[in-house]
PDB file of C-alpha atoms in Angstrom:
ATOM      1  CA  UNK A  26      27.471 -20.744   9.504  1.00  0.00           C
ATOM      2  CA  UNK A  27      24.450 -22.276   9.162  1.00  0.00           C
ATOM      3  CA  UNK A  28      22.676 -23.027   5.986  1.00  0.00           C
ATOM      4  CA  UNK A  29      19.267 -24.345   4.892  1.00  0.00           C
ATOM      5  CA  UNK A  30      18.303 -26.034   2.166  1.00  0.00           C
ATOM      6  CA  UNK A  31      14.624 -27.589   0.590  1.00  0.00           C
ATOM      7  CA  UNK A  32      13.393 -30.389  -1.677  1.00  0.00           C
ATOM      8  CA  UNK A  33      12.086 -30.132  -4.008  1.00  0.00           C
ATOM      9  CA  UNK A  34      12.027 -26.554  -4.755  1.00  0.00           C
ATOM     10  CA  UNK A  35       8.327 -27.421  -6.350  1.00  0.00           C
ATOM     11  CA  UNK A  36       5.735 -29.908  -6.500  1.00  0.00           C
ATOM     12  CA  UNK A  37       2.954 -30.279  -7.883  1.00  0.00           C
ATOM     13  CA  UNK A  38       0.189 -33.041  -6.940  1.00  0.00           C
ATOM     14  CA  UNK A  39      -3.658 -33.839  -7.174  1.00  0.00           C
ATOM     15  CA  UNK A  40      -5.704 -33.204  -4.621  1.00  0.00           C
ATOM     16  CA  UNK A  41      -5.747 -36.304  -1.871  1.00  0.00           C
ATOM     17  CA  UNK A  42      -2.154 -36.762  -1.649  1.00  0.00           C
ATOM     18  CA  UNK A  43      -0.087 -37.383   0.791  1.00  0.00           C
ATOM     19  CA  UNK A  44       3.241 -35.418   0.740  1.00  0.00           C
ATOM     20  CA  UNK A  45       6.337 -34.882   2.412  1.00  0.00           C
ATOM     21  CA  UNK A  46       8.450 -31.655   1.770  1.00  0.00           C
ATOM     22  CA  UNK A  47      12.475 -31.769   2.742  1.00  0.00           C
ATOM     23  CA  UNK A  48      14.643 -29.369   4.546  1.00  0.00           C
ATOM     24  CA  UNK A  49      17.911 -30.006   5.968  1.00  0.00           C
ATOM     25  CA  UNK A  50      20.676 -27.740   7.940  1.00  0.00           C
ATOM     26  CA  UNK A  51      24.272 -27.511   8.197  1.00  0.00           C
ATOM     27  CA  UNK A  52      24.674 -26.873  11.970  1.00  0.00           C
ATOM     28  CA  UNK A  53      23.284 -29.781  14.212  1.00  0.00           C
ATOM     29  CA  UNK A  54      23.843 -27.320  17.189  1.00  0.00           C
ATOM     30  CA  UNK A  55      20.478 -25.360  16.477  1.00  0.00           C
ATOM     31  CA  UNK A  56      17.705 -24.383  18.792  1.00  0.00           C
ATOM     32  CA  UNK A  57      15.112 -24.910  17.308  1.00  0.00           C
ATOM     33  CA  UNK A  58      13.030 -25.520  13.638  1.00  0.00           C
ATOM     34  CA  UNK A  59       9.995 -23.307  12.724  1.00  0.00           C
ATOM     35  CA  UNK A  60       8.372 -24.462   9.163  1.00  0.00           C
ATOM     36  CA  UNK A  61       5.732 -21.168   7.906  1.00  0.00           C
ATOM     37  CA  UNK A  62       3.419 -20.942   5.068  1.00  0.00           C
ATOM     38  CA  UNK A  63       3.848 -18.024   2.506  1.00  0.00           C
ATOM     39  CA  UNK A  64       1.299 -17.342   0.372  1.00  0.00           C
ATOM     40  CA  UNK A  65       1.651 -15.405  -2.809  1.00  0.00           C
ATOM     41  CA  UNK A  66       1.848 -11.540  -2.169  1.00  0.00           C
ATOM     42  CA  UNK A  67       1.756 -12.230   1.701  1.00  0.00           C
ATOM     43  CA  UNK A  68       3.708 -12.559   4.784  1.00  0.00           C
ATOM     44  CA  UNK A  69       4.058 -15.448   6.559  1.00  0.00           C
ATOM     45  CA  UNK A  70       2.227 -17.649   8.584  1.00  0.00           C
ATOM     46  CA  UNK A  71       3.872 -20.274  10.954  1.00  0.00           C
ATOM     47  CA  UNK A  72       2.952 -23.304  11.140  1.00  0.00           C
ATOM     48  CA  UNK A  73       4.924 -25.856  13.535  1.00  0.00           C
ATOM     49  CA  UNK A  74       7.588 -25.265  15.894  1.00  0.00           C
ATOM     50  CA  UNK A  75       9.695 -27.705  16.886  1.00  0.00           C
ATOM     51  CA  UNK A  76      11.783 -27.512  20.263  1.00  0.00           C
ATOM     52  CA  UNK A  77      15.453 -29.078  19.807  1.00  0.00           C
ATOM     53  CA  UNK A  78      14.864 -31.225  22.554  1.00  0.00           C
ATOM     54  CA  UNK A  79      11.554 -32.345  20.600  1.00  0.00           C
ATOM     55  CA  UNK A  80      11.505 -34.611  17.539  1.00  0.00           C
ATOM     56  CA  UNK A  81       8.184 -33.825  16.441  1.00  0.00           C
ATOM     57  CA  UNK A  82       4.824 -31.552  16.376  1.00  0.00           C
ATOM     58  CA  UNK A  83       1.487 -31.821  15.220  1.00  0.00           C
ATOM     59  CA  UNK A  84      -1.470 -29.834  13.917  1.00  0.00           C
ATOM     60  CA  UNK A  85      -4.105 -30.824  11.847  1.00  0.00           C
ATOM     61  CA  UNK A  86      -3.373 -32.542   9.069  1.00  0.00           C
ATOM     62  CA  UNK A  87       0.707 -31.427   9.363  1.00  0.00           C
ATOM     63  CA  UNK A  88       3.382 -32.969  11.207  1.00  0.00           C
ATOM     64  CA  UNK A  89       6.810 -31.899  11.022  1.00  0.00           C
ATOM     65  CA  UNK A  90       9.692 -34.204  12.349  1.00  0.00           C
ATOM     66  CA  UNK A  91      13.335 -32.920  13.599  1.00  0.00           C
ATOM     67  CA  UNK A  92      16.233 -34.985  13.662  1.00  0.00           C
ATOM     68  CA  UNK A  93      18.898 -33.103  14.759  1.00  0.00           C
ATOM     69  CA  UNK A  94      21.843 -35.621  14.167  1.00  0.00           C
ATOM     70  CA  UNK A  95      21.313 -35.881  10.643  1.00  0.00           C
ATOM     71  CA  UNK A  96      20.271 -32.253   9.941  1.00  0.00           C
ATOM     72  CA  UNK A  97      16.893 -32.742   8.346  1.00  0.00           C
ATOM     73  CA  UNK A  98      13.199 -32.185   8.848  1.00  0.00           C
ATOM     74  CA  UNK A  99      10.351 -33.070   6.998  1.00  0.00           C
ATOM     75  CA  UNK A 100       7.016 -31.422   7.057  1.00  0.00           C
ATOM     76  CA  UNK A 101       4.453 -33.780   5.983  1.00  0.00           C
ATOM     77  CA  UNK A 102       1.103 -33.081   4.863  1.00  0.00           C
ATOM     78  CA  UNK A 103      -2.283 -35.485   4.376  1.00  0.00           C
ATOM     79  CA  UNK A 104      -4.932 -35.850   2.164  1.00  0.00           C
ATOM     80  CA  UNK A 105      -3.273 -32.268   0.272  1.00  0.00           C
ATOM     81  CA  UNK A 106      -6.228 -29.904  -0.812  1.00  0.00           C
ATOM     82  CA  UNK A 107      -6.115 -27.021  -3.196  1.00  0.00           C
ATOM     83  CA  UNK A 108      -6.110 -24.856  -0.749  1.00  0.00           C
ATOM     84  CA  UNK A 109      -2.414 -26.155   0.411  1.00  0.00           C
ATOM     85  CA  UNK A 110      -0.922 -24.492  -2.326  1.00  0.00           C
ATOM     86  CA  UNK A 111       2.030 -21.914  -1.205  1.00  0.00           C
ATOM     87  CA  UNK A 112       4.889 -21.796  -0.590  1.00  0.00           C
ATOM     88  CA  UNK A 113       6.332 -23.673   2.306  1.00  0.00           C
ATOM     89  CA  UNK A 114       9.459 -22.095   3.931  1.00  0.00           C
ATOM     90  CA  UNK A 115      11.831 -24.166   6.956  1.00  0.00           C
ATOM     91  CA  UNK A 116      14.247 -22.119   9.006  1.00  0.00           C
ATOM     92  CA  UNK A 117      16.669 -22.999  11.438  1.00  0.00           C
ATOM     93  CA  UNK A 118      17.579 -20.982  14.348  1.00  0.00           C
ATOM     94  CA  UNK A 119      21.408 -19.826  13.989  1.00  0.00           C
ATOM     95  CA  UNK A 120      24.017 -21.262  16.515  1.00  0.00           C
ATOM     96  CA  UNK A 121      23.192 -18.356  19.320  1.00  0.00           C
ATOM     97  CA  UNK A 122      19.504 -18.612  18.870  1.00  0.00           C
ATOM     98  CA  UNK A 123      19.167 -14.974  17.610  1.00  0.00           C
ATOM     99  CA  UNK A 124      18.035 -15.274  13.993  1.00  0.00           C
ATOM    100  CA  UNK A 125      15.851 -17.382  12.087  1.00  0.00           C
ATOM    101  CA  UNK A 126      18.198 -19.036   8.565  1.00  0.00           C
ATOM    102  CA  UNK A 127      16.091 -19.263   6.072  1.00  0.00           C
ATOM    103  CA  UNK A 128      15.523 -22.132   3.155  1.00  0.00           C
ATOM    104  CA  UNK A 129      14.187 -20.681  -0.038  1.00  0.00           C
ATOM    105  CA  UNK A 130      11.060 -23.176  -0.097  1.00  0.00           C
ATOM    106  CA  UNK A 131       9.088 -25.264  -1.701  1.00  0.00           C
ATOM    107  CA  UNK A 132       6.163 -24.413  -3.598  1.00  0.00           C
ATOM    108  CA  UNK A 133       3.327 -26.931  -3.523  1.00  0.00           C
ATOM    109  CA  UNK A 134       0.852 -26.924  -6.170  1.00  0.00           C
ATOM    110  CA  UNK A 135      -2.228 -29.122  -5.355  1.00  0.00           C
ATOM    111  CA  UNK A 136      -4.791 -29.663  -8.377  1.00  0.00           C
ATOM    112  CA  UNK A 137      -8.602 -30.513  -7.824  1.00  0.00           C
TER     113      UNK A 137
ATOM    114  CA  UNK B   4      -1.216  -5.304  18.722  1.00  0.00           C
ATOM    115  CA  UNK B   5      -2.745  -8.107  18.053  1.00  0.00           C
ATOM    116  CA  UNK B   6      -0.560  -8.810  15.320  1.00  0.00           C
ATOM    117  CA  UNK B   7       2.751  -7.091  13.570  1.00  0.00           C
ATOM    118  CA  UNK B   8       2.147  -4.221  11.636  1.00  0.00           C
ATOM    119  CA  UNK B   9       4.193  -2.841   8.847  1.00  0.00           C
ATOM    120  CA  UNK B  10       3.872   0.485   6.985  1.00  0.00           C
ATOM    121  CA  UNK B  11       3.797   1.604   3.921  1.00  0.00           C
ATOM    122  CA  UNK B  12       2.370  -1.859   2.725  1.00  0.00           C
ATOM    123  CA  UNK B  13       3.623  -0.711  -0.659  1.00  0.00           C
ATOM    124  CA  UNK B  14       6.344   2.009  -1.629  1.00  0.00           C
ATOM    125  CA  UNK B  15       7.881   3.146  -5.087  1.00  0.00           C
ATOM    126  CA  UNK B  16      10.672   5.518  -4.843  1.00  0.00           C
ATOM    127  CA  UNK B  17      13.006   6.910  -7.240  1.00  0.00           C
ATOM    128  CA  UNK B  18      16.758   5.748  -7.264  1.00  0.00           C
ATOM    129  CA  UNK B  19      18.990   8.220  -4.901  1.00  0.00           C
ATOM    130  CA  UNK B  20      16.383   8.765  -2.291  1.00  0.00           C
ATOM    131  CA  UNK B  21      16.304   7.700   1.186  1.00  0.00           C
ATOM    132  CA  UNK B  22      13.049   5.582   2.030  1.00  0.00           C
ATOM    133  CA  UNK B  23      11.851   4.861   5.934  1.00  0.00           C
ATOM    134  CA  UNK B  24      10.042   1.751   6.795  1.00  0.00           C
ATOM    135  CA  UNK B  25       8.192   1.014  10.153  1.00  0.00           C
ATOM    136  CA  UNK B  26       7.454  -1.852  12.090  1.00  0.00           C
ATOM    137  CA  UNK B  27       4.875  -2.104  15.019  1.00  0.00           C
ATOM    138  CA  UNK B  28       5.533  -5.471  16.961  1.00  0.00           C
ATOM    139  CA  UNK B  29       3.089  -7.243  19.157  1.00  0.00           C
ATOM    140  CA  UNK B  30       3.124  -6.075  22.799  1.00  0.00           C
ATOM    141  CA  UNK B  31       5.173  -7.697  24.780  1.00  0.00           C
ATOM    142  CA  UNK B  32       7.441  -9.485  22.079  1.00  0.00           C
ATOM    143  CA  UNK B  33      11.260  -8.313  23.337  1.00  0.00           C
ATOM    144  CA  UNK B  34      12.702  -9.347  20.070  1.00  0.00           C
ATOM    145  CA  UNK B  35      12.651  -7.765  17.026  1.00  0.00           C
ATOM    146  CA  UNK B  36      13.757  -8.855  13.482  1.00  0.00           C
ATOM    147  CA  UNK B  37      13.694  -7.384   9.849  1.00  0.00           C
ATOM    148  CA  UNK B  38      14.312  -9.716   6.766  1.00  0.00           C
ATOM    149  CA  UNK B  39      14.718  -9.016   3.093  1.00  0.00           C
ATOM    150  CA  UNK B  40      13.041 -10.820   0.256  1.00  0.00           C
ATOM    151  CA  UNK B  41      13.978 -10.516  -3.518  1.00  0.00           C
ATOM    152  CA  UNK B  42      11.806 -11.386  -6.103  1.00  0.00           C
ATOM    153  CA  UNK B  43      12.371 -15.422  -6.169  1.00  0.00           C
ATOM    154  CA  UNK B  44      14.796 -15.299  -3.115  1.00  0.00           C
ATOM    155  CA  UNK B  45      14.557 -16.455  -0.120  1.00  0.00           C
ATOM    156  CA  UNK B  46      14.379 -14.831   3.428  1.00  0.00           C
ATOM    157  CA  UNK B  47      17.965 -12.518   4.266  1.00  0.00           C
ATOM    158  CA  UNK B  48      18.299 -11.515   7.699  1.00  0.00           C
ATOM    159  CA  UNK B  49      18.957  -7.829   8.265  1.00  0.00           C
ATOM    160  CA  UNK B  50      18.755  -6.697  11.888  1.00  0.00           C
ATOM    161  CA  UNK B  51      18.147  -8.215  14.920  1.00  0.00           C
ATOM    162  CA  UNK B  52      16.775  -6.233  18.170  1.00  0.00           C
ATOM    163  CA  UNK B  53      16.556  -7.878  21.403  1.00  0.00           C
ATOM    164  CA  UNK B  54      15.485  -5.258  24.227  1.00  0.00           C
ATOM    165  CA  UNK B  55      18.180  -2.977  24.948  1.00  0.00           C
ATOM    166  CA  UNK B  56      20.750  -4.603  24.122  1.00  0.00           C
ATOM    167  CA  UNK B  57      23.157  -3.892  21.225  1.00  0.00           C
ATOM    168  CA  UNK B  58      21.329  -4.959  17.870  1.00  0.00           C
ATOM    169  CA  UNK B  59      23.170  -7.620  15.688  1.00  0.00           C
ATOM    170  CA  UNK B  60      23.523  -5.752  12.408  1.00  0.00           C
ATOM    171  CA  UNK B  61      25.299  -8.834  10.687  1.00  0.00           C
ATOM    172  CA  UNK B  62      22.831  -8.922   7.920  1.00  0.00           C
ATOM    173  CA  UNK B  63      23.055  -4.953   6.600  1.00  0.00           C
ATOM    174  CA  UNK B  64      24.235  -4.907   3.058  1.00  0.00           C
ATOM    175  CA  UNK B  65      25.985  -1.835   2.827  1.00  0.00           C
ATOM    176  CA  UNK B  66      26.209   1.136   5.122  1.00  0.00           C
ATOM    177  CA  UNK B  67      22.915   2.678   3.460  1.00  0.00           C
ATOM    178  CA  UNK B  68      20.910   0.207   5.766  1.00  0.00           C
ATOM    179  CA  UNK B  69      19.883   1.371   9.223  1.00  0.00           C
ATOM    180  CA  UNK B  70      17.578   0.787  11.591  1.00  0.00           C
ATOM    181  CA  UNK B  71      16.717   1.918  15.207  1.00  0.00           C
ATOM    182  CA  UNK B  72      14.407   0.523  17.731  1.00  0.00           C
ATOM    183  CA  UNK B  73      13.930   2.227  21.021  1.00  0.00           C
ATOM    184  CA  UNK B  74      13.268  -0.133  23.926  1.00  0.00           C
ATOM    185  CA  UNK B  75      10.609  -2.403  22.850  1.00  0.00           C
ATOM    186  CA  UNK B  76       8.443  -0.305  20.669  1.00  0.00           C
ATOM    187  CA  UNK B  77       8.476   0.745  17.039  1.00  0.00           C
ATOM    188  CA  UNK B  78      11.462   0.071  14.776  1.00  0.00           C
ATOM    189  CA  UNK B  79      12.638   2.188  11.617  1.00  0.00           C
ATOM    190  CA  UNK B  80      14.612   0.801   8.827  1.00  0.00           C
ATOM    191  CA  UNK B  81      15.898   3.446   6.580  1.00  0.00           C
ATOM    192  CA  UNK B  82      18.053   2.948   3.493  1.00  0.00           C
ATOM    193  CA  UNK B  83      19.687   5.580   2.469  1.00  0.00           C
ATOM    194  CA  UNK B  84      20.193   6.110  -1.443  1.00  0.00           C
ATOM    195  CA  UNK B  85      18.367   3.740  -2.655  1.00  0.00           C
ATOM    196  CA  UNK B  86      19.352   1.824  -5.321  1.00  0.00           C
ATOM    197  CA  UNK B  87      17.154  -0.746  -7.833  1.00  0.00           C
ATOM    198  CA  UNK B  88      18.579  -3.855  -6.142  1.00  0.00           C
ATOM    199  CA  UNK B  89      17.093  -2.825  -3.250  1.00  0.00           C
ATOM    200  CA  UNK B  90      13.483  -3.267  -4.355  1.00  0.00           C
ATOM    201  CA  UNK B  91      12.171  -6.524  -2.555  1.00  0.00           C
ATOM    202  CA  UNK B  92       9.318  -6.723  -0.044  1.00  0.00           C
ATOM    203  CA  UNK B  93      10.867  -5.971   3.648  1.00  0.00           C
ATOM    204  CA  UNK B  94       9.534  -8.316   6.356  1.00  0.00           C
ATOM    205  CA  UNK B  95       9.576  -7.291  10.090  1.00  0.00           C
ATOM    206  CA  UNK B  96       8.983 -10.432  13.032  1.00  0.00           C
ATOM    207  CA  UNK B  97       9.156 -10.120  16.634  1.00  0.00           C
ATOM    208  CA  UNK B  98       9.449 -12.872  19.192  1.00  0.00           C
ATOM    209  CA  UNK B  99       8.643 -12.697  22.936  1.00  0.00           C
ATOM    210  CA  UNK B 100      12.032 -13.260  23.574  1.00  0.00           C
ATOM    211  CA  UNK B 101      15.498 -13.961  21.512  1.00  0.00           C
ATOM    212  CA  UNK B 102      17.033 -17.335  22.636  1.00  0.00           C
ATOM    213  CA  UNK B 103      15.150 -19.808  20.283  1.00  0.00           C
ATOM    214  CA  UNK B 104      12.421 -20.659  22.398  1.00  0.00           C
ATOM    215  CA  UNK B 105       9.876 -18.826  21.014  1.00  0.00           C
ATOM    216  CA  UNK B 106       8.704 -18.474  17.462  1.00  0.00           C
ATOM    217  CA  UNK B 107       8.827 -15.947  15.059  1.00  0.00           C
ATOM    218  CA  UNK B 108       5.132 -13.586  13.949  1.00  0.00           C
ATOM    219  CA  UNK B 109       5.561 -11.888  10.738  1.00  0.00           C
ATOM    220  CA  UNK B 110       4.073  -8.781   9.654  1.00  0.00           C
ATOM    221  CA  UNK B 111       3.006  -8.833   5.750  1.00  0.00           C
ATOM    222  CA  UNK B 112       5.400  -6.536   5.197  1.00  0.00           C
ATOM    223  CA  UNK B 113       6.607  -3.354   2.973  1.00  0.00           C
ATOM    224  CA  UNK B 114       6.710  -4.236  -0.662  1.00  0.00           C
ATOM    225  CA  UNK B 115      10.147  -1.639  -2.428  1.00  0.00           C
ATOM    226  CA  UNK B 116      10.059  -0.511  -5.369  1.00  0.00           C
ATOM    227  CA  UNK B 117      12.672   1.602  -7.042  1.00  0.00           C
ATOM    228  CA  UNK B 118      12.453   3.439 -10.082  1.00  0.00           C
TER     229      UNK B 118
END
């Protein structure tokens, strides 16, 4: 059964940083890795998603790495702004590729 | 659509009744999914559609949760008694197509509350 979990589950840093937000997965066999944004009171948006067969994607000032054989990606993020701050959520395709597992995110907190 | 739609955006219903929720998925999008999120939880998976094939219902609490879809159009959950631990906000995604190759769009989904 596959199971997600990301570190830390908050953070909190002033504006400029760079940053790099953990997620790893039990099951190596997944699909794919989608990381969204969830802002408070709203759904979510997604962000980056990474093919199994790729190891990492781009956009803007994100870039989220995969690496399958150890069961982790990170979602880094440069030069943070206020306007960062949410919640950042990973999931992980199950083994059949049907549903999306679910970490229960970190929320970033970026101070001007 | 150009995106997923959800309705009510917000509902507040008192314990024992039964409460229907609708999702409108983009055009297109084969796959449908409906999530569950508790105050300071994270993301449960409910129901998965995928055309017209059998849905996986893995995720349904308890028999109170349904949901339908019919082809690749609207989908109903309906819980059935509700009960206070079901208030959470209910989040509907569809996907062009099931099989991992495509990501997920959310809707901003239904926000439960029971009284």
């Amino acid at each position: 059964k596959q199971e997600v979990t990301q570190i830390p589950a908050a953070l909190s840093v002033p504006e400029g940083e760079n940053l790099v937000l953990n997620c790893s997965f039990t099951d190596s066999a997944i699909y794919n890795l989608q990381w969204f944004r969830q802002d408070p009171g709203k759904g979510l948006t997604s962000l980056l998603l990474i093919q199994s067969s790729q190891r990492e994607q781009t956009s803007g000032r994100l870039n989220a790495s995969l690496d399958k054989s150890s069961g982790r990606s990170t979602l880094y993020i440069a030069a943070s702004q206020p306007g960062d701050s949410a919640t950042y959520l990973c999931a992980a395709f199950n083994q059949a590729g049907t549903a999306l597992i679910f970490g229960k995110g970190t929320t970033l907190s970026v101070s001007s | 659509g150009a995106g997923v739609s959800q309705s009510p955006s917000n509902k507040v219903t008192e314990k024992g009744k039964d409460v229907e929720l609708r999702c409108d998925p983009i055009s297109g999008h084969t796959a449908l999914y409906w999530y569950r999120q508790r105050l300071g939880q994270g993301l449960e998976f409910l129901i998965y559609f995928q055309g017209n094939s059998a849905p996986d219902k893995s995720g349904l609490p308890s028999d109170r949760f349904s949901a339908e879809r019919t082809g690749e159009s609207v989908s109903t959950l309906t819980i059935q008694r509700t009960q206070q631990e079901d208030s959470a906000v209910y989040l509907c995604a569809s996907s062009r197509q099931s099989g991992g190759n495509y990501g997920y769009t959310f809707g901003s989904g239904t926000r439960l509350t029971v009284v």
